[in-house]
């Protein structure tokens, strides 16, 4: 009786409902046994019509309407829904099943043993993970038959499931190492530009921007240190590098011409790299070159300079690009460092085996031969290698960036200090490769 009175009152007081256009929605029950179409102007009208079609006799006030992801709908939110949205009607006491729940039940019926295996795998990965990774690592260090194979066609199972055009294992791991170093660059820039010093001190901000440009230019020159994971750059090589004569001197400068990988940012033209520095689009001809800068800088309020010089970067040949180059020189007064080929070596041996350097405060790994891995050996070890960390002994976020911000307030920084920050942020002067067990996430004091 009370619901009837409420309905009469709603109809008398709702002077706007008749003015709203009818919109169509799809409504199903919690078990997805029936699906109906409902044309209505309000959530209340939808409930009323859906209950009538689904033969539901419960009080409308106790009927719930939900999205497929389980979100409950009220009158205000209903007004924002697109027509033809599928909704779930839930009666009092019924258990709501989301799309994920329904899919899970279907899969369980089809292959329950498969799901049980997945549940056991999930339990394996959440219970005593570090100990089990050590066991896995020992189990994987057995089959060496294809370890020295390099090309995709010689070891296709190693490349299975990898979204990459890299023709060799070395090229793939070279890029993965670059991604890690590039990640440190982005995190450093983000922390600097979100700091109070950068926001409040114009002089410090100008200084920090010069340092950031130096970091980007020097990293390009250093190939983003991709060689750390590239076994062709091991100190002792089993064979000369492809395309590189074994008689080449270690003192030879490792320039873009000597870099064998097309994905490396050192291959970008000056104009394209200017765009890269400013966070603008890069003109690439290789279909996979977008992965070179897949993590391009997202323009933010602090990168307004990019918009100011965007015209300088136009493809219009009538517009000169020289002013940008002059400005880049003014913004980066520091001389870039030339490194010899002998300085740019891998962290692994010639077969691709890496060994843990140990916790940051120790001279060596306490687990000795138990903490070693060769991602070149198998797809499984490649996946497991992603759990190893390039760890900063002097911490980036807690120590290095705060020190950089502090020094920037004192005026112009000298080249020695800037290079020291660079080396500590991006090179093995301060980075060490460690097994997950030896990765100490606490403060390094």
PDB file of C-alpha atoms in Angstrom, residues 4 11 28 60 69 111 114 127 140 143 167 178 189 191 201 250 272 287 289 319 325 342 348 353 362 366 413 416 437:
ATOM      1  CA  UNK A   4       1.368   2.564  -4.248  1.00  0.00           C
ATOM      2  CA  UNK A  11       3.618  10.960 -10.543  1.00  0.00           C
ATOM      3  CA  UNK A  28      19.062  -8.604 -17.792  1.00  0.00           C
ATOM      4  CA  UNK A  60      10.565  -1.358  -6.497  1.00  0.00           C
ATOM      5  CA  UNK A  69      31.106  -4.120 -13.772  1.00  0.00           C
ATOM      6  CA  UNK A 111      38.051 -26.484 -18.124  1.00  0.00           C
ATOM      7  CA  UNK A 114      42.979 -25.516 -16.055  1.00  0.00           C
ATOM      8  CA  UNK A 127      53.639 -17.378  -1.003  1.00  0.00           C
ATOM      9  CA  UNK A 140      66.355 -23.003 -15.285  1.00  0.00           C
ATOM     10  CA  UNK A 143      69.590 -26.447 -20.765  1.00  0.00           C
ATOM     11  CA  UNK A 167      65.964  -9.629 -35.070  1.00  0.00           C
ATOM     12  CA  UNK A 178      67.523   1.299 -22.470  1.00  0.00           C
ATOM     13  CA  UNK A 189      62.442  14.790 -14.523  1.00  0.00           C
ATOM     14  CA  UNK A 191      60.430  14.582  -9.400  1.00  0.00           C
ATOM     15  CA  UNK A 201      62.623  29.648  -7.792  1.00  0.00           C
ATOM     16  CA  UNK A 250      88.887  -0.181 -27.648  1.00  0.00           C
ATOM     17  CA  UNK A 272      64.144  14.506 -34.829  1.00  0.00           C
ATOM     18  CA  UNK A 287      57.417   1.001 -38.332  1.00  0.00           C
ATOM     19  CA  UNK A 289      60.611   3.418 -34.332  1.00  0.00           C
ATOM     20  CA  UNK A 319      61.037  28.151 -41.561  1.00  0.00           C
ATOM     21  CA  UNK A 325      69.791  24.783 -32.136  1.00  0.00           C
ATOM     22  CA  UNK A 342      86.251  -0.019 -24.173  1.00  0.00           C
ATOM     23  CA  UNK A 348      77.327 -10.180 -18.370  1.00  0.00           C
ATOM     24  CA  UNK A 353      75.217 -14.842 -17.860  1.00  0.00           C
ATOM     25  CA  UNK A 362      77.886  -5.178   0.697  1.00  0.00           C
ATOM     26  CA  UNK A 366      76.310 -13.346  -0.138  1.00  0.00           C
ATOM     27  CA  UNK A 413      76.429  24.391 -11.563  1.00  0.00           C
ATOM     28  CA  UNK A 416      82.018  18.369 -12.809  1.00  0.00           C
ATOM     29  CA  UNK A 437      66.388 -11.186  -2.821  1.00  0.00           C
TER      30      UNK A 437
END
